[in-house]
Coordinates of C-alpha atoms in Angstrom, one line a residue:
X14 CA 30.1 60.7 200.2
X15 CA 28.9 60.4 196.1
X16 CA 32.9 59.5 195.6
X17 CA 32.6 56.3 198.2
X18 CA 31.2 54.5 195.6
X19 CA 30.4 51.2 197.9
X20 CA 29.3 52.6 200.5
X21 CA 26.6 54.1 198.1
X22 CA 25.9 51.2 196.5
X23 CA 25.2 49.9 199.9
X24 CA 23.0 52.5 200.6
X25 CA 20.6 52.2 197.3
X26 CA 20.5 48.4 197.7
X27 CA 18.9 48.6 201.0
X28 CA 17.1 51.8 200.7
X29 CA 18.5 53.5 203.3
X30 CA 16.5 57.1 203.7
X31 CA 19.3 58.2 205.8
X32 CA 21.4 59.1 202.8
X33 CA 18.6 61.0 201.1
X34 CA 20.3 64.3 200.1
X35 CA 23.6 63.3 200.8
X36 CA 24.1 62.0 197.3
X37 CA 22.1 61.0 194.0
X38 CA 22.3 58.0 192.2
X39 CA 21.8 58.5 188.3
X40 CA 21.0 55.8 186.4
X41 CA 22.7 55.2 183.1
X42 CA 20.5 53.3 181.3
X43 CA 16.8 55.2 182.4
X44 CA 17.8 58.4 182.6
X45 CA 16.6 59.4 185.7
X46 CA 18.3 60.1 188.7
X47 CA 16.7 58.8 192.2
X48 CA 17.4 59.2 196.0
X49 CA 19.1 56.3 197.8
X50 CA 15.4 55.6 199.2
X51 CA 13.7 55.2 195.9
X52 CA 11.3 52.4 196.4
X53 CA 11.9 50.6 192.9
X54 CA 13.9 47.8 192.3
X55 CA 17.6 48.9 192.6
X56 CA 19.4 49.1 189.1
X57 CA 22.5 47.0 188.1
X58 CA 25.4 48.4 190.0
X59 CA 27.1 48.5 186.5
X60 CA 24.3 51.3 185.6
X61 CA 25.0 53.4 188.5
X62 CA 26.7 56.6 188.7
X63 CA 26.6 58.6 191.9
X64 CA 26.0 62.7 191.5
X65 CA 26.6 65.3 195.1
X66 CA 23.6 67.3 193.6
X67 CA 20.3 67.2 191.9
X68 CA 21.6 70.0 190.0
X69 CA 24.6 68.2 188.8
X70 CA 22.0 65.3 187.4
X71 CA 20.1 68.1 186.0
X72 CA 23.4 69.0 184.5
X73 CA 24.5 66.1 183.1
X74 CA 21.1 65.3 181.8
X75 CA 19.3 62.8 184.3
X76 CA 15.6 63.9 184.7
X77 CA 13.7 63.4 188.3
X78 CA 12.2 60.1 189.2
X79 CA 8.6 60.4 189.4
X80 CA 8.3 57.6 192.0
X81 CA 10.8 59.3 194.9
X82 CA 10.9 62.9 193.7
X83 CA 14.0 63.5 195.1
X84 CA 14.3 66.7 194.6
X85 CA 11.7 66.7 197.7
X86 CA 14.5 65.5 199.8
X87 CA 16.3 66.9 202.9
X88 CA 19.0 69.0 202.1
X89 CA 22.8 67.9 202.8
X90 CA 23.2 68.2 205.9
X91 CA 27.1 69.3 205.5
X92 CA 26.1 73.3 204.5
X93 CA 24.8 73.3 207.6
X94 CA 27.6 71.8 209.6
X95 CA 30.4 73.6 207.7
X96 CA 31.6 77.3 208.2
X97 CA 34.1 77.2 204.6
X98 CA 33.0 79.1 201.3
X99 CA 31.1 76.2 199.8
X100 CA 28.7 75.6 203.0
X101 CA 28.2 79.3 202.7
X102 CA 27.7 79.5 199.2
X103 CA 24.7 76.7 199.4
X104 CA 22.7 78.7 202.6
X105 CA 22.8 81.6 200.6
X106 CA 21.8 80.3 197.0
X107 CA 19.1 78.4 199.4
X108 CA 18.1 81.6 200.2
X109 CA 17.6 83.2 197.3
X110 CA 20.4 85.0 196.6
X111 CA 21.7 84.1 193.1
X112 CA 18.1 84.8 192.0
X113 CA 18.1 88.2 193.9
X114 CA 21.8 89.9 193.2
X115 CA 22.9 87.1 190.3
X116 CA 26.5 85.0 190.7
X117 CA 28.0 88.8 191.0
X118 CA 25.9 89.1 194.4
X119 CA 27.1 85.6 195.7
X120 CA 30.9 86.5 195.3
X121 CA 30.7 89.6 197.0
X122 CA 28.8 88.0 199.9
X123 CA 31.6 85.6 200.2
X124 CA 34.5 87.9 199.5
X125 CA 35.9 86.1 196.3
X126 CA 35.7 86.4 192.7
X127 CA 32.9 85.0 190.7
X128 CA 35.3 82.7 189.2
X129 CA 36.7 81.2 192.0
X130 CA 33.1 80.7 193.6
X131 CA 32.0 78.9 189.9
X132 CA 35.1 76.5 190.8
X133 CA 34.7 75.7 193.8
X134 CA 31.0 75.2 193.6
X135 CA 31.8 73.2 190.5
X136 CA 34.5 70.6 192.2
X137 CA 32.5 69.8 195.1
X138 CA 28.9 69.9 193.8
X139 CA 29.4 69.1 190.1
X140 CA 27.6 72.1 189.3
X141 CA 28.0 75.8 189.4
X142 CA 25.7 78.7 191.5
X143 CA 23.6 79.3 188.5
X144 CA 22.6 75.7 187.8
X145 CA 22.0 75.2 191.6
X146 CA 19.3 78.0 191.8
X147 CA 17.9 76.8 188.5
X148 CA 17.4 73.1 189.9
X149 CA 16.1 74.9 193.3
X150 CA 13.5 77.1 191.2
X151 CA 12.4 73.5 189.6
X152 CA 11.5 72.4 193.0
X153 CA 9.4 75.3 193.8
X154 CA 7.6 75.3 191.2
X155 CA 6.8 71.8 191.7
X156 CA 5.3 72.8 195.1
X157 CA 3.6 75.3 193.5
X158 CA 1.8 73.9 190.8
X159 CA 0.8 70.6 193.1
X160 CA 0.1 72.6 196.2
X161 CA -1.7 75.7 194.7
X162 CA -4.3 76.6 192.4
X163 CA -2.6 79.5 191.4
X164 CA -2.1 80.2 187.4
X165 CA 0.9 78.7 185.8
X166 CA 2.2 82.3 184.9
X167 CA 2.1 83.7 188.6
X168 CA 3.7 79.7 189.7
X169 CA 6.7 80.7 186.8
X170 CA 7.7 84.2 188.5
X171 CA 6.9 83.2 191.9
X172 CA 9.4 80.7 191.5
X173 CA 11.9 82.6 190.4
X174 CA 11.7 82.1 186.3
X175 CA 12.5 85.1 184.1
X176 CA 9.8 83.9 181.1
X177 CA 6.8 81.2 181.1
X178 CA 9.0 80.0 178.3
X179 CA 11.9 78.8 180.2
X180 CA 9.5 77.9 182.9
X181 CA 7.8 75.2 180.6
X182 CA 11.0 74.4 179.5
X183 CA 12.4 73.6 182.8
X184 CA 9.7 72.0 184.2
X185 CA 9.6 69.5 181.4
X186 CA 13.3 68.9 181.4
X187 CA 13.9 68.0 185.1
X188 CA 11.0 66.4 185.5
X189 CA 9.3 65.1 182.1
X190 CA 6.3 65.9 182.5
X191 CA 4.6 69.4 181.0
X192 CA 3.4 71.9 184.2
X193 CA -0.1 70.9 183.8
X194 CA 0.8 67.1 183.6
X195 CA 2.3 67.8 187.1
X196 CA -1.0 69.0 188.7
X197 CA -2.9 66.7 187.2
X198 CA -0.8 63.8 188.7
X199 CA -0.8 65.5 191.9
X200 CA -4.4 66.0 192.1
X201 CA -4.6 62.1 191.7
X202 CA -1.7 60.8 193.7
X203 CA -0.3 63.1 196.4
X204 CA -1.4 63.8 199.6
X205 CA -1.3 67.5 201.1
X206 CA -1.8 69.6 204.8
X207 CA -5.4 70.4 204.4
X208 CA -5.4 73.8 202.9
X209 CA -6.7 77.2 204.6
X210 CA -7.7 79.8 202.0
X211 CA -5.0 82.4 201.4
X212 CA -2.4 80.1 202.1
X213 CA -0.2 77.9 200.9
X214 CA 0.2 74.6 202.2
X215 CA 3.2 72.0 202.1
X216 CA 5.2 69.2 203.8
X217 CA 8.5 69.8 204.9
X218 CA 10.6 66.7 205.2
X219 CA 13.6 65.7 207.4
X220 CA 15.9 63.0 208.6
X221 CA 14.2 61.0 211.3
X222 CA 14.5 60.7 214.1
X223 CA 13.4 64.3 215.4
X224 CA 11.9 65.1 218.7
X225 CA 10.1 67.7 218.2
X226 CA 9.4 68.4 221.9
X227 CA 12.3 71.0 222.5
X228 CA 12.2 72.5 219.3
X229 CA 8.6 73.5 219.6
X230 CA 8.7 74.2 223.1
X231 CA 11.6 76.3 222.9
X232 CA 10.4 78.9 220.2
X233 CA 7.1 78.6 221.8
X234 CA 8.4 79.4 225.7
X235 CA 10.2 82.4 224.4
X236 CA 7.8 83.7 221.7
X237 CA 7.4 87.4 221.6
X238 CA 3.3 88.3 221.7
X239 CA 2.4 90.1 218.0
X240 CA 5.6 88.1 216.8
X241 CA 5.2 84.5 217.8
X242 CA 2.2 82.6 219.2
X243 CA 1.4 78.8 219.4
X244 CA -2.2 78.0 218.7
X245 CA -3.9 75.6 217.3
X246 CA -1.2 72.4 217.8
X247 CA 1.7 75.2 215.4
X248 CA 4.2 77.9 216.0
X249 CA 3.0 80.8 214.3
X250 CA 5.2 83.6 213.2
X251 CA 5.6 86.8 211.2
X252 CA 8.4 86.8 208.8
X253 CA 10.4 89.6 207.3
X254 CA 11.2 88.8 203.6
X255 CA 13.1 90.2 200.6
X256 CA 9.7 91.2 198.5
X257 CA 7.2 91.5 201.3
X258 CA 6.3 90.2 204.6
X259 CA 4.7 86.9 205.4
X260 CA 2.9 84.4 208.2
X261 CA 4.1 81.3 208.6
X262 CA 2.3 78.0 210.6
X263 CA 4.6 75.0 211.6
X264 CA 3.6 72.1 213.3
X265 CA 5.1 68.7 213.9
X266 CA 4.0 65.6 212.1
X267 CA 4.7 62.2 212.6
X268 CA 7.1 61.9 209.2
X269 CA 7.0 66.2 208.4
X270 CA 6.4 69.1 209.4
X271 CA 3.3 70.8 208.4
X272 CA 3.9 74.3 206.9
X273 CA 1.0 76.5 205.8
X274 CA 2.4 80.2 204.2
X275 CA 0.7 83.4 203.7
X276 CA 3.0 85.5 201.6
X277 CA 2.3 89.0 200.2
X278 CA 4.4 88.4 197.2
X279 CA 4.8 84.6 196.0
X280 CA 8.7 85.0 194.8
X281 CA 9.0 85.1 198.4
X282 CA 8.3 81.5 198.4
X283 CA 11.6 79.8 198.1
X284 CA 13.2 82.2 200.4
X285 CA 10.3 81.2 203.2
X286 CA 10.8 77.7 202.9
X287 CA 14.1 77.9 203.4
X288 CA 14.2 80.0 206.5
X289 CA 11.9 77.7 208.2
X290 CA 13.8 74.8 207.3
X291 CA 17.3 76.6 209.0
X292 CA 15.0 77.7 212.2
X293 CA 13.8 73.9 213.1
X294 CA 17.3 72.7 211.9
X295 CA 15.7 70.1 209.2
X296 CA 19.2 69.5 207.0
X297 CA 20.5 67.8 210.0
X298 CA 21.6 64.2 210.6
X299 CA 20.3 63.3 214.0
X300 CA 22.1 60.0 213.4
X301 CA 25.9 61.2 213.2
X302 CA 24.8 63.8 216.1
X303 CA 23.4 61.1 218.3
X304 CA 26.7 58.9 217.4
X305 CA 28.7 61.1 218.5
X306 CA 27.0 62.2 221.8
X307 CA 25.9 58.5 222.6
X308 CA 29.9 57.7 222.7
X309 CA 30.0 59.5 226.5
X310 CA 28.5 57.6 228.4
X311 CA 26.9 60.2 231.0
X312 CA 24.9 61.9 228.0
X313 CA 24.2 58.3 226.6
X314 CA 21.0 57.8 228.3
X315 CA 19.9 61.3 227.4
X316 CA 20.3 60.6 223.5
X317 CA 18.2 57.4 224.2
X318 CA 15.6 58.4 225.9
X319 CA 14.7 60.9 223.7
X320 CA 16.9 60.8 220.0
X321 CA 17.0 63.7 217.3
X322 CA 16.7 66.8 219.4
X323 CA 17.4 69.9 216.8
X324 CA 19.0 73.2 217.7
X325 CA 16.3 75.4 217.3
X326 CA 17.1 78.5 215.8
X327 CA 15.8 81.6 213.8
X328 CA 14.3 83.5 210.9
X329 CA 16.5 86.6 211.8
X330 CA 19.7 86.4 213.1
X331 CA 19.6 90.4 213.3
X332 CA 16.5 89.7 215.5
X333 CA 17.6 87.2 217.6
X334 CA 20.8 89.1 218.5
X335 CA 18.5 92.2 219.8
X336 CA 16.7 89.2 221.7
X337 CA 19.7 87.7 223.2
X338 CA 21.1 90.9 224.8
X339 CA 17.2 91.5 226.1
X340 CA 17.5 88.3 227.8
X341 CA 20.6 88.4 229.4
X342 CA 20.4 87.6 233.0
X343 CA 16.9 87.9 233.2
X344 CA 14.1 85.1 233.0
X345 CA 12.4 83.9 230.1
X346 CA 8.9 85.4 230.9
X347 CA 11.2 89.6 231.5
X348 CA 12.7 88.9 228.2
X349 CA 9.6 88.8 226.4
X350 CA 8.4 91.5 228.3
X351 CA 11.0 93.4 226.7
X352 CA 10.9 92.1 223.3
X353 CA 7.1 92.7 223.2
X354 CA 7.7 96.3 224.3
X355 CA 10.1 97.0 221.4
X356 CA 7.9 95.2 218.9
X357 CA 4.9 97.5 220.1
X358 CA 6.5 100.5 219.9
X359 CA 8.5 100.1 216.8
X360 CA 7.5 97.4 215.0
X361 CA 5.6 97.1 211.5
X362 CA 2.4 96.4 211.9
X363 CA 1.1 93.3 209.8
X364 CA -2.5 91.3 209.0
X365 CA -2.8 88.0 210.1
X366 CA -4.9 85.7 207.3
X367 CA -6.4 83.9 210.2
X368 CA -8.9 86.1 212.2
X369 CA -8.5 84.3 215.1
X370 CA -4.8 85.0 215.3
X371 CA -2.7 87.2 216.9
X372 CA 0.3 88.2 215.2
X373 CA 0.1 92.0 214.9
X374 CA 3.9 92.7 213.7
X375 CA 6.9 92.0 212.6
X376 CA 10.1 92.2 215.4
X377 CA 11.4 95.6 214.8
X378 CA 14.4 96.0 212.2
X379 CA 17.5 97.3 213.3
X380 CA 16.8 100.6 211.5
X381 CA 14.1 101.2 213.3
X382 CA 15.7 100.2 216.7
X383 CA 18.4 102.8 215.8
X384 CA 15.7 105.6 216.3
X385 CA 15.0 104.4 220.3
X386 CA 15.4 106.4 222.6
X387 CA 18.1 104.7 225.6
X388 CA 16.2 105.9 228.3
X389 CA 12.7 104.4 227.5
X390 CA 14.1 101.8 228.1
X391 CA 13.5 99.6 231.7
X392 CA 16.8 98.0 231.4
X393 CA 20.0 98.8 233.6
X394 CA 22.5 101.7 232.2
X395 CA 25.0 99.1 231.3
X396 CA 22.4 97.1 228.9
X397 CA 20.9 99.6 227.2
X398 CA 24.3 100.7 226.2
X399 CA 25.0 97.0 225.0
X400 CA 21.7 97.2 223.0
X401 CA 22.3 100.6 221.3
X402 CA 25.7 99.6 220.5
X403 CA 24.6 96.3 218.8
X404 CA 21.2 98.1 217.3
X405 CA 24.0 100.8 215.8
X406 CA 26.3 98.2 214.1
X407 CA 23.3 96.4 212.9
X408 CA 22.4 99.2 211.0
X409 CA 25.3 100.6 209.6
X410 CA 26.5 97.1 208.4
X411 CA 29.2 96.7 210.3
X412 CA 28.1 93.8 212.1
X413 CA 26.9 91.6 210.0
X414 CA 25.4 88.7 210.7
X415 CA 23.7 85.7 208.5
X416 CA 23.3 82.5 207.6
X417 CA 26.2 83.5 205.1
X418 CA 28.5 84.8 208.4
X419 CA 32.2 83.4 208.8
X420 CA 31.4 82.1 212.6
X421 CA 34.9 82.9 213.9
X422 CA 34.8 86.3 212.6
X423 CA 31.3 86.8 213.8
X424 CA 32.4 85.8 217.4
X425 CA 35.3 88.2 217.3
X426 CA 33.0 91.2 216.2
X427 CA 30.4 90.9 218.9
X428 CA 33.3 89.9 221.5
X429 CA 34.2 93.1 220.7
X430 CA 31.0 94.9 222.0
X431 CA 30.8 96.4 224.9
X432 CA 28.5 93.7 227.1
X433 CA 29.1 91.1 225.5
X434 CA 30.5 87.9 227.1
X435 CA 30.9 83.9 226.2
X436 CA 27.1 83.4 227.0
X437 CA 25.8 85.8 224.8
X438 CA 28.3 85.4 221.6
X439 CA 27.7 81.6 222.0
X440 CA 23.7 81.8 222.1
X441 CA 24.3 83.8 219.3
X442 CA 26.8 81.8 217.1
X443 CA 24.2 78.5 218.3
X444 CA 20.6 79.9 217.3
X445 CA 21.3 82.9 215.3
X446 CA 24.4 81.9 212.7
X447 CA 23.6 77.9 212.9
X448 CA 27.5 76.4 214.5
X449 CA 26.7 73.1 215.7
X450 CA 29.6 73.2 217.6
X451 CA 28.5 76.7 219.6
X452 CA 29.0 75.6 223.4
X453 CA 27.4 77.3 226.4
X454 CA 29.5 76.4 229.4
X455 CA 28.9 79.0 231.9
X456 CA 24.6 78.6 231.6
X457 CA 23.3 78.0 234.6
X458 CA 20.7 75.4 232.9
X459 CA 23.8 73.8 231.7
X460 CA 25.7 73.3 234.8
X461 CA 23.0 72.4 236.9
X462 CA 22.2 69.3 234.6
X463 CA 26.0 68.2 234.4
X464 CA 26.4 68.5 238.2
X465 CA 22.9 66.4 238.4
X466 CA 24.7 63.9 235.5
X467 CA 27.9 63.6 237.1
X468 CA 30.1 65.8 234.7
X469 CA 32.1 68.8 235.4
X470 CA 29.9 71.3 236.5
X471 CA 32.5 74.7 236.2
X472 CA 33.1 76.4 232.8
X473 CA 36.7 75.3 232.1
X474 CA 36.2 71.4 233.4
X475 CA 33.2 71.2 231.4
X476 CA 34.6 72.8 228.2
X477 CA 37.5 70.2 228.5
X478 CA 35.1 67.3 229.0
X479 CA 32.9 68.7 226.2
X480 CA 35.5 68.1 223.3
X481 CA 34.8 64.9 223.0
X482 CA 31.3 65.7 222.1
X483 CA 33.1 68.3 219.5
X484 CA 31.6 69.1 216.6
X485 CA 28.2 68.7 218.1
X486 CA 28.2 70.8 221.4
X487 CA 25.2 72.8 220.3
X488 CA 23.3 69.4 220.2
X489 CA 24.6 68.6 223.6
X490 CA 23.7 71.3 224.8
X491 CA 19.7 70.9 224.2
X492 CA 20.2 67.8 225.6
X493 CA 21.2 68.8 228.8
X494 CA 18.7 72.3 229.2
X495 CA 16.4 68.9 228.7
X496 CA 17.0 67.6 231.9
X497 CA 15.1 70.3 233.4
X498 CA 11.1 71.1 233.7
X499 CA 11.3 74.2 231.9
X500 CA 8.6 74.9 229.6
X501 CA 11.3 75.1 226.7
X502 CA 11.5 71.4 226.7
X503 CA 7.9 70.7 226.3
X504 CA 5.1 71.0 223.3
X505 CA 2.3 73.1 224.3
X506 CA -0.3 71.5 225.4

């Protein structure tokens, strides 16, 4: 995108918040790089130079406009929608990893060689992994120092920082201002979710449109009780991090979501944020989704009626697998039954800050599973086998699966399982590993909505039909489960 050089220009000159995080506009003659959106007068095109990263400004010198903040922007929504090394690299740097394991970490997770991962990171982003987690630490220390009242010492190591010193140093560089200039400016300008004590409270932004309707409704529908819960107009959950455990509250706003954190260690933060964002699907671009899917014109009226459905996804891709094999062929309502059963009798138990929750644990890890006992189980012989067999490579590492995972190879290792078929490996590769293109053909929700629409309504005819919907079947799939009354496609009341 920063390479079409027009079509960028295009995009500052009429402020088109669509583009935010696709690209950066650095501007020669300021010094400051902006988001396409920034509401100041547009610079001279002569004076424009168009970056793929905030990092790569940072890089190159550019400090962060004070007006649009765009490090506060949506992220690309290409990591999200791509499977190679690059895409892969970004969720996990997202995610912490570069400040947890160092570049050393990152290439092993990938499979290549620190070099090649600093080149490839390098020509696509103009920047390499440890300049994109040093621009990513920037931005939560930002949050932290205008959403907190924490000290500035606990903000620099909560944040990810190795010294105050490079901390102050940081913070001043990208954004040219001094740590306490930031909170003071906050305290006088921004707005913020009201805060709860014990927590930490922040906006989470996104590319409108979103409808928040089957996102919510779907986590919500299938919570696990002591995991999940909505109350109070959020989804609440438990979240299992690298440094401690968590409690997360998300509820939809008309331009954000509303996110309010209890952590038991703050360098947890970062890592949080960014596995909310990739369960209610945030990076997205509902508008090249809806594009696509508005082309056919039996799903048409579908996109219209109710545009930016997300994918909604996971915090625990682990998790969600043991879920997915809990819930097959069974109804939403016996699935949780089971789930809660599990969580009860091996789960961690965990506080929740607010007294009138109740979140009790987190879902059981698949170490712990790997203790049940098969026949405690009130599942059919041929399930519990599936589950012990998928609980046993989840443990010994030989299934892995991430935000990191190579989506093909994924799908071939749980094909592999015993009791696993195309429903399962799809729901699997759609809401636990992120493929937008993840395609449920055989669900019965599925075909019962094509048949009502007019489409194929058997596996193969559908899967034909659906390629024109290709790389966005995931998305056409929530829009089709929305065709029915379940509670999945509605918020709570």
């Amino acid at each position: 995108m920063y390479t079409d050089t027009d079509r960028c220009v295009r995009a500052v000159q009429s402020k088109d918040a669509r583009f935010d995080g696709w690209f950066f506009t650095a501007v020669r003659t300021t010094g400051i790089y902006c988001r396409p959106s920034c509401p100041a007068v547009p610079p001279k095109v002569e004076n424009m130079t168009f970056l793929p990263s905030a990092a790569a400004c940072q890089q190159a010198g550019f400090r962060a406009c004070k007006r649009c903040r765009p490090d506060t922007s949506p992220g690309s929504p290409e990591w999200n929608a791509r499977a190679d090394a690059v895409a892969r690299a970004m969720r996990l740097i997202q995610d912490g990893v570069v400040d947890r394991e160092g570049v050393p970490g990152l290439a092993v997770r990938l499979g290549y060689s620190t070099r090649q991962v600093e080149r490839q990171l390098n020509a696509e982003l103009g920047a390499g992994p440890l300049a994109l987690a040093r621009a990513q630490r920037a931005q939560t220390a930002r949050l932290l120092i205008e959403t907190s009242e924490l000290p500035m010492g606990d903000i620099a190591f909560a944040a990810g920082f190795s010294s105050i010193r490079t901390f102050n140093e940081t913070v001043r560089e990208v954004f040219a201002l001094a740590p306490g200039e930031l909170r003071l400016r906050a305290g006088k300008t921004s707005r913020h979710v009201p805060r709860v004590p014990g927590t930490i409270s922040l906006r989470l932004p996104y590319r409108a449109p979103l409808n928040p309707d089957n996102l919510f409704g779907h986590l919500a529908a299938t919570g696990v009780p002591g995991v999940e819960e909505w109350r109070a107009g959020a989804y609440r959950r438990t979240l299992r991090l690298p440094y401690g455990t968590g409690v997360v509250a998300l509820s939809p706003q008309p331009d954000h979501i509303g996110c309010q954190l209890a952590l038991t260690d703050l360098r947890d933060l970062t890592i949080a944020i960014s596995r909310c964002r990739w369960m209610l699907d945030l990076d997205a671009d509902p508008e090249a989704v809806d594009e696509q899917l508005r082309a056919d014109p039996l799903l048409a009226p579908l996109v219209d009626k109710a545009p930016g459905r997300r994918v909604p996804r996971t915090v625990d891709a682990a998790e969600f697998a043991v879920r997915a094999v809990l819930g097959q062929q069974v109804s939403t309502a016996a699935a949780r039954t089971h789930a809660a059963r599990l969580v009860a009798a091996y789960g961690e138990p965990v506080a929740d800050p607010d007294p009138e929750g109740g979140l009790t644990h987190l879902f059981p890890s698949p170490q712990a599973l790997a203790a049940l006992d098969p026949e405690s189980l009130a599942l059919p012989a041929s399930r519990r086998t599936t589950l012990t067999t998928l609980v046993g490579a989840l443990a010994d590492g030989s299934l892995p699966l991430g935000i990191d995972s190579d989506w093909e190879t994924a799908r071939a290792r749980l094909n592999a399982l015993p009791g696993f078929g195309p429903w399962t490996t799809e729901v699997i590769a759609m809401r636990a590993l992120g493929d937008p293109d993840a395609f449920l053909p055989s669900d019965l929700g599925v075909r019962r909505a094509a048949k009502e629409l007019g489409l194929p309504s058997t596996p193969a005819a559908l899967t034909a039909r659906a390629a024109g919907w290709r790389p966005w079947r995931a998305y056409a799939v929530q829009y089709l489960w929305a065709t029915d009354a379940h509670p999945i496609n509605h918020l709570p009341v």
